[in-house]
Coordinates of C-alpha atoms (C1' of nucleotides) in Angstrom, one line a residue:
Chain A
M1201 CA 64.1 46.5 -137.7
I1202 CA 60.4 45.5 -137.4
R1203 CA 58.0 48.3 -137.1
V1204 CA 54.3 47.8 -136.5
R1205 CA 51.5 50.1 -135.7
F1206 CA 48.0 50.3 -134.2
A1207 CA 46.0 52.9 -135.9
P1208 CA 42.6 53.4 -134.4
S1209 CA 40.1 56.1 -135.4
P1210 CA 39.0 58.0 -132.4
T1211 CA 35.2 57.7 -133.0
G1212 CA 34.2 56.0 -129.8
L1213 CA 35.5 53.9 -127.0
L1214 CA 38.4 51.4 -127.6
H1215 CA 36.6 48.3 -128.9
I1216 CA 37.6 44.9 -127.6
G1217 CA 38.5 43.9 -131.2
G1218 CA 40.7 46.9 -131.5
A1219 CA 42.3 46.1 -128.2
R1220 CA 43.2 42.6 -129.6
T1221 CA 44.6 44.1 -132.7
A1222 CA 46.7 46.5 -130.6
L1223 CA 47.8 43.5 -128.4
F1224 CA 48.9 41.4 -131.4
N1225 CA 50.9 44.4 -132.8
Y1226 CA 52.4 44.9 -129.4
L1227 CA 53.3 41.3 -128.9
F1228 CA 54.7 41.0 -132.4
A1229 CA 56.9 44.0 -131.9
K1230 CA 58.2 42.8 -128.5
R1231 CA 58.8 39.3 -129.8
Y1232 CA 61.1 40.5 -132.5
N1233 CA 62.6 43.5 -130.7
G1234 CA 60.8 45.9 -133.0
K1235 CA 58.9 49.1 -132.5
Y1236 CA 55.2 49.4 -131.8
I1237 CA 53.7 52.7 -132.9
L1238 CA 50.4 54.3 -132.1
R1239 CA 48.9 56.5 -134.7
I1240 CA 45.6 58.3 -134.5
E1241 CA 43.5 58.2 -137.6
D1242 CA 41.3 61.2 -137.1
T1243 CA 40.6 62.2 -140.7
D1244 CA 36.8 61.8 -140.2
I1245 CA 36.1 65.2 -138.8
E1246 CA 32.4 64.4 -138.4
R1247 CA 33.0 61.6 -135.9
S1248 CA 36.4 62.0 -134.4
T1249 CA 36.5 63.4 -130.9
K1250 CA 39.0 64.4 -128.3
E1251 CA 37.2 62.3 -125.8
S1252 CA 37.7 59.3 -128.0
V1253 CA 41.4 59.9 -128.3
D1254 CA 41.6 60.2 -124.5
N1255 CA 39.7 57.0 -124.0
L1256 CA 41.8 55.2 -126.5
I1257 CA 45.0 56.3 -124.8
R1258 CA 43.7 55.6 -121.4
S1259 CA 42.4 52.1 -122.3
L1260 CA 45.6 51.1 -124.1
K1261 CA 47.7 52.2 -121.2
W1262 CA 45.5 50.4 -118.7
L1263 CA 46.0 47.2 -120.7
G1264 CA 49.7 47.8 -120.4
L1265 CA 50.1 48.2 -124.2
S1266 CA 52.4 51.2 -124.1
W1267 CA 53.8 52.3 -127.4
D1268 CA 57.3 53.2 -128.5
E1269 CA 56.3 56.1 -130.7
G1270 CA 53.1 58.0 -130.8
P1271 CA 50.9 60.6 -129.0
E1272 CA 52.3 62.0 -125.8
I1273 CA 55.8 60.6 -126.4
G1274 CA 56.5 61.5 -130.0
G1275 CA 59.1 59.8 -132.1
N1276 CA 61.2 60.3 -135.2
F1277 CA 58.4 59.6 -137.7
G1278 CA 55.7 62.0 -136.4
P1279 CA 53.4 63.6 -136.2
Y1280 CA 51.2 60.8 -135.0
Y1281 CA 47.9 62.3 -135.6
Q1282 CA 46.7 62.2 -139.2
T1283 CA 45.2 65.6 -139.0
H1284 CA 48.7 67.0 -138.4
R1285 CA 50.1 65.4 -141.5
F1286 CA 48.2 67.2 -144.2
D1287 CA 51.2 68.7 -145.9
L1288 CA 52.5 65.1 -146.4
Y1289 CA 49.2 64.0 -148.0
K1290 CA 49.2 67.0 -150.2
K1291 CA 52.8 66.4 -151.4
Y1292 CA 52.2 62.9 -152.5
L1293 CA 48.8 63.8 -153.9
D1294 CA 50.5 66.3 -156.2
K1295 CA 52.8 63.6 -157.3
L1296 CA 50.0 61.2 -158.2
I1297 CA 48.2 63.9 -160.1
D1298 CA 51.4 64.8 -162.0
T1299 CA 52.0 61.2 -163.0
G1300 CA 48.4 60.9 -164.1
D1301 CA 47.6 58.3 -161.5
A1302 CA 45.0 60.5 -159.9
Y1303 CA 42.4 62.9 -161.2
P1304 CA 39.7 65.3 -160.0
C1305 CA 36.1 64.0 -159.9
F1306 CA 33.2 66.4 -159.9
C1307 CA 30.4 63.9 -159.4
S1308 CA 28.0 64.8 -156.6
P1309 CA 27.2 62.4 -153.8
E1310 CA 23.7 62.2 -155.1
E1311 CA 24.9 61.3 -158.5
L1312 CA 27.1 58.6 -157.1
K1313 CA 24.5 57.1 -154.9
K1314 CA 22.1 56.9 -157.9
E1315 CA 24.8 55.1 -159.9
R1316 CA 25.4 52.7 -157.1
D1317 CA 21.8 51.9 -156.5
E1318 CA 21.3 51.1 -160.2
Q1319 CA 24.3 48.8 -160.2
L1320 CA 23.1 47.1 -157.1
K1321 CA 19.6 46.6 -158.7
S1322 CA 20.9 45.3 -162.0
G1323 CA 23.3 42.9 -160.3
A1324 CA 26.3 44.5 -161.9
P1325 CA 29.5 44.9 -159.8
V1326 CA 29.3 48.0 -157.7
K1327 CA 32.0 50.4 -158.7
Y1328 CA 32.6 53.9 -159.8
S1329 CA 31.9 54.3 -163.5
G1330 CA 35.0 56.4 -164.2
K1331 CA 32.8 59.2 -165.5
C1332 CA 35.3 62.0 -164.7
R1333 CA 38.3 59.9 -165.6
N1334 CA 38.9 61.4 -169.0
L1335 CA 37.4 64.9 -168.8
T1336 CA 38.6 67.2 -171.6
P1337 CA 40.8 70.1 -170.6
E1338 CA 38.0 72.4 -171.5
K1339 CA 35.4 70.6 -169.4
L1340 CA 37.9 70.5 -166.5
K1341 CA 38.5 74.2 -166.7
E1342 CA 34.8 74.9 -166.9
N1343 CA 34.1 72.9 -163.8
I1344 CA 36.8 74.6 -161.9
E1345 CA 35.7 78.0 -163.0
K1346 CA 32.2 77.1 -161.9
E1347 CA 33.8 76.4 -158.5
K1348 CA 32.3 73.0 -158.6
Q1349 CA 33.3 70.9 -155.6
F1350 CA 35.6 68.0 -156.5
S1351 CA 37.4 65.1 -154.9
I1352 CA 40.5 63.3 -156.1
R1353 CA 40.3 59.7 -157.3
F1354 CA 43.0 57.2 -157.9
K1355 CA 43.1 55.9 -161.4
V1356 CA 42.9 52.1 -161.1
P1357 CA 44.9 50.4 -163.8
E1358 CA 43.0 48.0 -166.0
H1359 CA 43.4 44.2 -165.6
K1360 CA 46.3 44.3 -163.3
K1361 CA 47.2 41.5 -161.0
I1362 CA 47.7 42.8 -157.5
V1363 CA 49.6 40.6 -155.2
F1364 CA 50.7 40.9 -151.6
K1365 CA 51.9 38.7 -148.8
D1366 CA 49.7 38.0 -145.9
L1367 CA 51.3 36.1 -143.0
I1368 CA 48.0 34.7 -141.9
H1369 CA 46.2 34.1 -145.1
G1370 CA 49.1 33.3 -147.4
D1371 CA 49.9 35.0 -150.7
M1372 CA 46.9 37.0 -151.9
E1373 CA 46.1 37.9 -155.5
F1374 CA 43.4 40.2 -156.8
D1375 CA 42.4 41.5 -160.2
S1376 CA 42.2 45.3 -160.4
E1377 CA 39.2 44.9 -162.6
I1378 CA 36.9 44.4 -159.5
L1379 CA 37.8 47.9 -158.3
G1380 CA 36.5 51.2 -159.5
D1381 CA 38.6 54.4 -159.2
F1382 CA 38.3 55.3 -155.6
V1383 CA 38.5 58.6 -153.8
I1384 CA 41.8 59.4 -152.1
M1385 CA 41.1 63.0 -151.2
R1386 CA 37.7 64.3 -150.1
S1387 CA 36.3 67.5 -151.5
N1388 CA 36.8 69.0 -148.0
G1389 CA 40.5 68.5 -148.4
Y1390 CA 40.7 65.6 -146.0
P1391 CA 42.4 62.4 -147.2
T1392 CA 40.4 59.1 -147.1
Y1393 CA 41.5 56.1 -145.2
N1394 CA 42.9 54.1 -148.0
Y1395 CA 45.1 57.0 -149.0
S1396 CA 46.3 58.3 -145.7
V1397 CA 47.0 54.9 -144.3
V1398 CA 49.4 54.2 -147.2
I1399 CA 51.2 57.5 -146.9
D1400 CA 51.6 57.1 -143.2
D1401 CA 52.6 53.5 -143.1
A1402 CA 55.1 54.1 -145.8
L1403 CA 56.6 57.2 -144.3
M1404 CA 56.6 55.7 -140.8
K1405 CA 58.5 52.8 -142.3
I1406 CA 56.0 50.2 -141.1
T1407 CA 57.2 46.8 -142.0
H1408 CA 54.2 44.7 -141.0
I1409 CA 50.6 45.7 -141.0
I1410 CA 48.6 43.6 -138.5
R1411 CA 44.9 44.6 -138.6
G1412 CA 41.4 43.2 -138.7
D1413 CA 40.5 41.2 -141.8
D1414 CA 37.7 43.6 -142.5
H1415 CA 40.5 45.4 -144.2
L1416 CA 41.5 42.5 -146.4
S1417 CA 39.4 43.7 -149.4
N1418 CA 40.8 47.2 -149.0
T1419 CA 44.3 46.0 -149.3
P1420 CA 44.5 45.8 -153.1
K1421 CA 43.7 49.5 -153.3
Q1422 CA 46.4 50.3 -150.9
V1423 CA 48.9 48.0 -152.7
M1424 CA 48.2 49.9 -155.9
L1425 CA 48.9 53.2 -154.1
Y1426 CA 52.2 51.8 -152.8
E1427 CA 53.2 50.8 -156.3
S1428 CA 52.2 54.1 -157.9
L1429 CA 54.2 56.0 -155.3
G1430 CA 57.1 53.7 -155.5
F1431 CA 57.0 52.8 -151.8
P1432 CA 58.2 49.3 -150.7
L1433 CA 55.3 47.0 -149.9
P1434 CA 54.9 46.0 -146.3
I1435 CA 53.9 42.5 -145.2
F1436 CA 50.3 42.1 -144.2
A1437 CA 48.7 40.0 -141.5
H1438 CA 44.9 40.1 -141.4
V1439 CA 43.5 38.9 -138.1
S1440 CA 40.0 37.5 -137.9
M1441 CA 37.2 39.5 -136.3
I1442 CA 35.7 38.9 -132.9
L1443 CA 32.1 37.7 -133.0
G1444 CA 29.4 37.9 -130.4
V1445 CA 27.9 34.7 -128.9
D1446 CA 25.4 34.5 -131.7
G1447 CA 28.1 34.4 -134.3
T1448 CA 27.5 37.9 -135.7
R1449 CA 29.8 40.8 -135.5
L1450 CA 30.3 42.0 -132.0
S1451 CA 28.0 44.9 -131.4
K1452 CA 26.2 46.8 -128.6
R1453 CA 23.5 44.1 -128.6
H1454 CA 26.1 41.7 -127.2
G1455 CA 26.7 43.7 -124.0
A1456 CA 30.1 45.0 -123.3
T1457 CA 32.2 45.7 -126.3
S1458 CA 34.6 48.3 -125.1
V1459 CA 37.6 47.9 -122.9
E1460 CA 36.2 50.5 -120.6
E1461 CA 33.0 48.5 -120.1
F1462 CA 35.0 45.4 -119.2
K1463 CA 36.9 47.4 -116.8
K1464 CA 33.7 48.6 -115.2
Q1465 CA 32.6 45.0 -114.9
G1466 CA 35.5 44.3 -112.7
F1467 CA 37.9 42.6 -115.1
L1468 CA 41.7 43.0 -114.6
P1469 CA 43.8 44.3 -117.5
E1470 CA 46.2 41.3 -117.4
A1471 CA 43.1 39.0 -117.6
I1472 CA 41.8 40.8 -120.6
D1473 CA 45.2 40.7 -122.3
N1474 CA 45.5 37.0 -121.7
F1475 CA 41.9 36.3 -122.8
L1476 CA 42.2 38.4 -125.9
A1477 CA 45.5 36.8 -126.9
L1478 CA 43.9 33.4 -126.7
L1479 CA 41.1 34.5 -129.0
G1480 CA 42.9 33.6 -132.1
W1481 CA 46.4 32.8 -130.9
S1482 CA 47.7 29.8 -129.0
A1483 CA 51.0 29.3 -127.4
P1484 CA 53.2 26.6 -128.9
E1485 CA 53.0 23.3 -127.0
K1486 CA 55.7 22.6 -124.5
D1487 CA 56.1 19.0 -123.5
G1488 CA 52.7 18.3 -124.9
K1489 CA 51.2 20.9 -122.7
Q1490 CA 49.7 24.1 -123.8
E1491 CA 50.0 26.9 -121.2
E1492 CA 47.1 29.3 -121.3
I1493 CA 47.7 31.5 -118.4
L1494 CA 50.3 33.9 -119.6
S1495 CA 51.5 37.3 -118.7
L1496 CA 52.2 40.0 -121.4
E1497 CA 55.9 39.4 -120.7
E1498 CA 55.6 35.6 -121.3
M1499 CA 53.4 36.1 -124.4
S1500 CA 56.0 38.5 -125.7
K1501 CA 58.5 35.7 -125.8
L1502 CA 56.2 33.2 -127.4
F1503 CA 54.0 35.1 -129.8
S1504 CA 54.1 34.5 -133.5
L1505 CA 51.7 35.2 -136.3
E1506 CA 52.0 31.6 -137.6
H1507 CA 50.0 30.6 -134.6
V1508 CA 47.2 33.1 -135.2
S1509 CA 44.1 31.3 -136.6
K1510 CA 42.1 32.5 -139.5
T1511 CA 38.8 31.6 -138.0
P1512 CA 36.6 34.3 -136.5
A1513 CA 36.4 33.9 -132.8
M1514 CA 33.3 34.2 -130.6
M1515 CA 33.5 35.9 -127.2
N1516 CA 33.5 33.4 -124.5
I1517 CA 32.6 35.3 -121.3
D1518 CA 32.8 32.2 -119.2
K1519 CA 36.4 31.8 -120.0
L1520 CA 37.1 35.5 -119.3
H1521 CA 35.6 35.0 -115.9
W1522 CA 37.8 32.0 -115.3
I1523 CA 40.9 33.8 -116.3
N1524 CA 40.0 36.8 -114.3
G1525 CA 39.4 34.7 -111.2
I1526 CA 42.9 33.2 -111.6
Y1527 CA 44.5 36.6 -111.8
L1528 CA 42.4 37.9 -109.0
R1529 CA 43.5 35.1 -106.7
K1530 CA 47.1 35.9 -107.5
R1531 CA 46.7 39.4 -106.1
D1532 CA 47.3 40.3 -102.5
P1533 CA 44.3 41.3 -100.4
E1534 CA 45.9 44.8 -100.2
E1535 CA 45.9 45.1 -103.9
I1536 CA 42.4 43.9 -104.3
L1537 CA 41.3 46.5 -101.7
S1538 CA 43.1 49.2 -103.5
L1539 CA 41.2 48.3 -106.7
T1540 CA 37.9 48.3 -104.9
P1541 CA 38.3 51.3 -102.5
N1542 CA 34.6 52.0 -102.6
I1543 CA 33.8 49.0 -100.4
L1544 CA 35.3 50.9 -97.5
D1545 CA 32.4 53.3 -97.7
H1546 CA 30.0 50.4 -97.2
E1547 CA 28.5 50.5 -93.7
F1548 CA 29.6 47.0 -93.1
F1549 CA 33.2 48.2 -93.1
N1550 CA 32.7 51.8 -92.2
K1551 CA 36.2 52.8 -93.4
N1552 CA 37.8 50.0 -91.4
R1553 CA 40.6 48.9 -93.8
E1554 CA 41.7 46.1 -91.5
K1555 CA 38.3 44.6 -91.5
A1556 CA 38.0 44.9 -95.2
L1557 CA 41.2 43.0 -95.6
R1558 CA 40.0 40.3 -93.3
Y1559 CA 36.9 40.1 -95.5
I1560 CA 38.8 39.8 -98.7
K1561 CA 41.0 37.1 -97.3
A1562 CA 37.8 35.2 -96.2
L1563 CA 36.2 35.3 -99.6
K1564 CA 39.1 35.6 -102.1
D1565 CA 38.4 32.3 -103.7
H1566 CA 34.9 33.3 -104.4
F1567 CA 35.7 36.3 -106.4
F1568 CA 35.8 36.2 -110.2
T1569 CA 35.6 39.9 -110.9
L1570 CA 36.3 43.0 -108.9
N1571 CA 32.6 43.6 -108.7
D1572 CA 32.2 40.3 -106.8
V1573 CA 34.2 41.9 -104.0
E1574 CA 31.4 44.3 -103.3
S1575 CA 28.5 42.0 -104.0
H1576 CA 29.6 39.3 -101.6
I1577 CA 29.3 41.7 -98.6
T1578 CA 25.7 40.6 -98.4
D1579 CA 27.0 37.1 -97.5
F1580 CA 27.5 38.7 -94.1
T1581 CA 25.0 41.4 -93.9
E1582 CA 21.9 39.6 -95.2
W1583 CA 20.8 37.1 -92.7
K1584 CA 17.7 35.0 -92.0
L1585 CA 17.4 32.1 -89.7
E1586 CA 16.4 29.1 -91.8
K1587 CA 15.1 26.4 -89.5
E1588 CA 14.7 23.8 -92.3
L1589 CA 18.2 24.6 -93.5
V1590 CA 19.8 24.1 -90.1
G1591 CA 17.7 21.0 -89.3
P1592 CA 16.8 19.6 -85.9
L1593 CA 19.2 20.3 -83.0
N1594 CA 19.4 18.2 -79.9
E1595 CA 19.6 19.6 -76.3
N1596 CA 23.3 19.0 -76.2
Y1597 CA 23.9 21.2 -79.2
I1598 CA 21.6 23.9 -77.9
A1599 CA 23.6 23.9 -74.7
L1600 CA 26.7 24.3 -76.7
L1601 CA 25.2 27.3 -78.5
K1602 CA 24.4 28.8 -75.1
K1603 CA 28.0 28.3 -74.0
M1604 CA 29.3 29.9 -77.2
L1605 CA 27.0 32.8 -76.6
I1606 CA 28.5 33.3 -73.2
F1607 CA 32.0 33.1 -74.7
I1608 CA 31.2 35.8 -77.1
K1609 CA 29.7 38.0 -74.5
K1610 CA 32.5 37.6 -72.1
S1611 CA 35.5 37.8 -74.4
G1612 CA 37.1 41.0 -75.5
S1613 CA 37.8 41.3 -79.2
L1614 CA 37.5 38.1 -81.3
D1615 CA 40.2 36.8 -83.5
L1616 CA 41.0 33.7 -85.4
S1617 CA 43.1 32.4 -82.5
N1618 CA 40.7 32.8 -79.6
V1619 CA 37.7 31.7 -81.7
G1620 CA 39.6 28.6 -82.6
K1621 CA 40.4 27.9 -79.0
A1622 CA 36.8 28.3 -78.1
F1623 CA 35.7 25.8 -80.7
K1624 CA 38.3 23.3 -79.5
F1625 CA 37.1 23.7 -75.9
L1626 CA 33.5 23.4 -76.7
S1627 CA 34.1 20.5 -78.9
K1628 CA 35.7 18.6 -76.1
E1629 CA 33.2 19.7 -73.4
F1630 CA 30.1 18.7 -75.4
G1631 CA 31.6 15.8 -77.3
I1632 CA 30.6 17.2 -80.7
K1633 CA 33.2 17.5 -83.4
G1634 CA 33.8 18.0 -87.1
K1635 CA 30.9 18.4 -89.3
E1636 CA 28.5 17.7 -86.4
L1637 CA 29.8 20.8 -84.8
Y1638 CA 30.5 23.2 -87.6
I1639 CA 27.8 22.7 -90.2
P1640 CA 24.8 23.5 -88.1
M1641 CA 26.5 26.5 -86.6
R1642 CA 27.6 28.0 -89.9
K1643 CA 24.1 27.5 -91.2
I1644 CA 22.8 29.3 -88.2
L1645 CA 25.3 32.1 -88.4
S1646 CA 25.4 32.6 -92.1
G1647 CA 21.8 31.6 -92.9
K1648 CA 23.2 30.1 -96.1
E1649 CA 24.5 26.9 -97.4
E1650 CA 27.6 28.3 -99.0
G1651 CA 30.2 31.0 -98.3
A1652 CA 33.2 31.8 -96.2
Q1653 CA 34.5 29.6 -93.5
L1654 CA 32.6 29.7 -90.2
Q1655 CA 35.4 31.4 -88.2
Y1656 CA 35.3 34.4 -90.5
F1657 CA 31.8 35.1 -89.3
F1658 CA 33.1 35.5 -85.8
I1659 CA 35.8 38.0 -86.8
L1660 CA 33.8 39.9 -89.3
L1661 CA 30.4 40.3 -87.7
S1662 CA 30.1 42.7 -84.8
K1663 CA 29.6 41.2 -81.3
E1664 CA 26.1 42.6 -81.2
E1665 CA 25.2 40.9 -84.4
L1666 CA 26.7 37.6 -83.3
I1667 CA 24.7 37.8 -80.1
R1668 CA 21.6 38.6 -82.0
R1669 CA 22.0 35.6 -84.3
F1670 CA 22.8 33.2 -81.6
E1671 CA 20.0 34.3 -79.4
A1672 CA 17.6 34.1 -82.2
A1673 CA 18.7 30.5 -82.9
I1674 CA 18.6 29.5 -79.3
K1675 CA 15.1 30.9 -78.9
E1676 CA 14.0 29.2 -82.1
F1677 CA 15.3 25.7 -81.4
E1678 CA 14.8 25.5 -77.6
Chain B
rG346 C1' 23.8 41.4 -156.5
rU347 C1' 29.4 41.2 -157.4
rC348 C1' 34.0 40.1 -155.1
rC349 C1' 36.9 38.3 -150.9
rC350 C1' 37.7 35.5 -146.4
rC351 C1' 36.6 31.4 -143.1
rA352 C1' 34.8 26.2 -141.7
rU353 C1' 37.9 20.4 -135.7
rC354 C1' 33.8 19.2 -129.3
rG355 C1' 28.4 24.2 -127.2
rU356 C1' 32.9 28.0 -127.1
rC357 C1' 38.5 29.1 -127.7
rU358 C1' 41.9 26.0 -130.0
rA359 C1' 46.3 21.8 -131.1
rG360 C1' 46.8 19.3 -135.5
rU361 C1' 50.4 20.8 -141.8
rG362 C1' 48.9 12.7 -145.6
rG363 C1' 49.3 7.4 -141.6
rU364 C1' 47.1 10.2 -134.1
rU365 C1' 42.8 5.8 -129.6
rA366 C1' 41.9 13.5 -133.3
rG367 C1' 45.2 16.5 -127.9
rG368 C1' 44.3 20.7 -124.5
rA369 C1' 41.3 24.8 -122.1
rC370 C1' 36.4 27.1 -120.6
rA371 C1' 31.5 25.4 -119.7
rC372 C1' 28.7 21.0 -118.1
rC373 C1' 28.5 16.2 -115.2
rG374 C1' 30.8 12.7 -111.5
rC375 C1' 34.4 11.6 -107.8
rC376 C1' 38.2 13.2 -104.2
rC377 C1' 40.0 17.1 -100.8
rU378 C1' 37.3 19.9 -97.1
rU379 C1' 33.5 22.3 -91.1
rU380 C1' 29.5 24.3 -96.3
rC381 C1' 30.3 26.7 -100.9
rA382 C1' 34.3 28.1 -103.6
rC383 C1' 39.5 27.0 -104.7
rG384 C1' 42.4 22.7 -106.0
rG385 C1' 43.1 17.5 -107.8
rC386 C1' 41.2 13.3 -110.7
rG387 C1' 37.8 11.4 -114.3
rG388 C1' 33.6 11.7 -117.8
rC389 C1' 30.5 13.8 -121.8
rG390 C1' 31.6 16.0 -126.4
rA391 C1' 34.1 17.7 -132.9
rC392 C1' 36.8 17.0 -138.2
rA393 C1' 29.5 20.9 -142.0
rG394 C1' 27.9 17.8 -146.6
rG395 C1' 29.2 15.7 -151.4
rG396 C1' 32.7 14.5 -155.0
rG397 C1' 37.8 13.8 -156.4
rU398 C1' 43.6 13.0 -155.7
rU399 C1' 46.3 9.1 -153.0
rC400 C1' 48.0 2.6 -150.8
rA401 C1' 46.2 6.2 -147.0
rA402 C1' 42.7 12.0 -146.0
rC403 C1' 40.7 16.3 -140.5
rU404 C1' 45.0 17.5 -143.4
rC405 C1' 45.6 18.6 -150.8
rC406 C1' 41.8 20.0 -155.1
rC407 C1' 36.6 21.1 -156.7
rC408 C1' 31.4 21.9 -155.7
rU409 C1' 27.4 22.7 -152.1
rU410 C1' 26.0 24.6 -147.6
rG411 C1' 26.7 27.8 -143.6
rG412 C1' 29.0 32.1 -141.4
rG413 C1' 31.7 36.7 -141.8
rG414 C1' 33.6 40.9 -144.5
rA415 C1' 34.2 44.4 -148.6
rC416 C1' 31.9 47.0 -152.5
rG417 C1' 31.5 55.1 -149.0
rC418 C1' 34.0 62.0 -150.2
rC419 C1' 33.8 55.7 -142.6
rA420 C1' 37.9 53.7 -140.8

RNA sequence: GUCCCCAUCGUCUAGUGGUUAGGACACCGCCCUUUCACGGCGGCGACAGGGGUUCAACUCCCCUUGGGGACGCCA
């Protein structure tokens, strides 16, 4: 049974890179009928917040990446918050101390920083000197009696080859020599990432660790821990990072970086899932074609880590817009309206649902994000008669306009059907048809060169407004 | 500074020794059409550089360059 996990730290909004990691884990689990677990890594008491946990959960659910075990639903391998697992960390810590694989370190942060700075300056490899590694029993006792604060470090074996399997990068090999003894338990009693992650992944029986490749160089540390503790080694898969358009690590400077921000910008969850999957993964070719528009369901059937690229991927907002537009067009006007309920408050609609739906139908193909739904209202509300845009009109056309005005004034409510009939009638009567008829009129009515079809202006604008626009045009051109 | 990872069109990618180097977004053109958009068709456009290995390298090896990451009592 394949078991994978997404293990974010709740120190902010769910990052788009984190979302992709979660997605890959999810797809991998679904593909092989495994379990996808959510675990909250909240051991950084300074930065972890409840709000972040809530945001993480909300964003993940919104993306449709629901977990099989984790917060809210539990599971057989809980608890799923690291802060609730302290007894476990303690238990294995004792074991490491007993076997001599871990030892207390009394160095102060200041001391360590000084050490590091000197190494950096001299060009030597930066690693802990191992100062406290072989403290005499007397010294140890003395330090403890003085109630000196201490952390626990893992004793890195000398000149040991550390090997592990990585499904994306291939077999990896490191020399333990590059690593200094690292802290596994902080002096405040909280475990560090490299330690807790191992205990949890091992105890939760995680078989594949899919995560960002910023963790690649941490992996040797974790592998040593697995070995010391006698845990079976999982298989790793280090996915490349997502970069901003300038090729540097995605950060606030690049605009939206969190799932929540993308949501605010009017992107649909299925579009984000699809887009994120394509950032690094590609569906296998079928009949020489490579399908790119894929639902979570479809991707769950096709996903494999073999088709995940090693190359870092830059955000391509244009493509996200394109994908979003496709999914938006797949939705019913009713659905789109339910996602943009605020437009009903706009005075143009004045709570008129039916009118809002007509509007959405008229402009659906023009929407790329949900925010476009609102911003396009101005296509109808902002109007200016542009004489140059419309071009010269002959007397015949002006007469037609006058007749149209009468039609508007005389008719009851306007709909696609009676407006269509009116056009047909006028076309015949004045001998003007096709472009000759429609283009000048839509320029008059919309004041713009592009936008919804002409008929929609008749059924969306109020009669007063239609009359106003026609009268202005007649006056102007007569 | 030390170590690690990565390198195909502007961007996302296919490609696993022999291909006219394929697709997608963007861009441009044409078509469809009562405009724009949508849609359809077509075009532009890439193997970072240098050495090897080989009958044959985008593909394998080495170096250079460029980019990213790690080196925390952050994750």
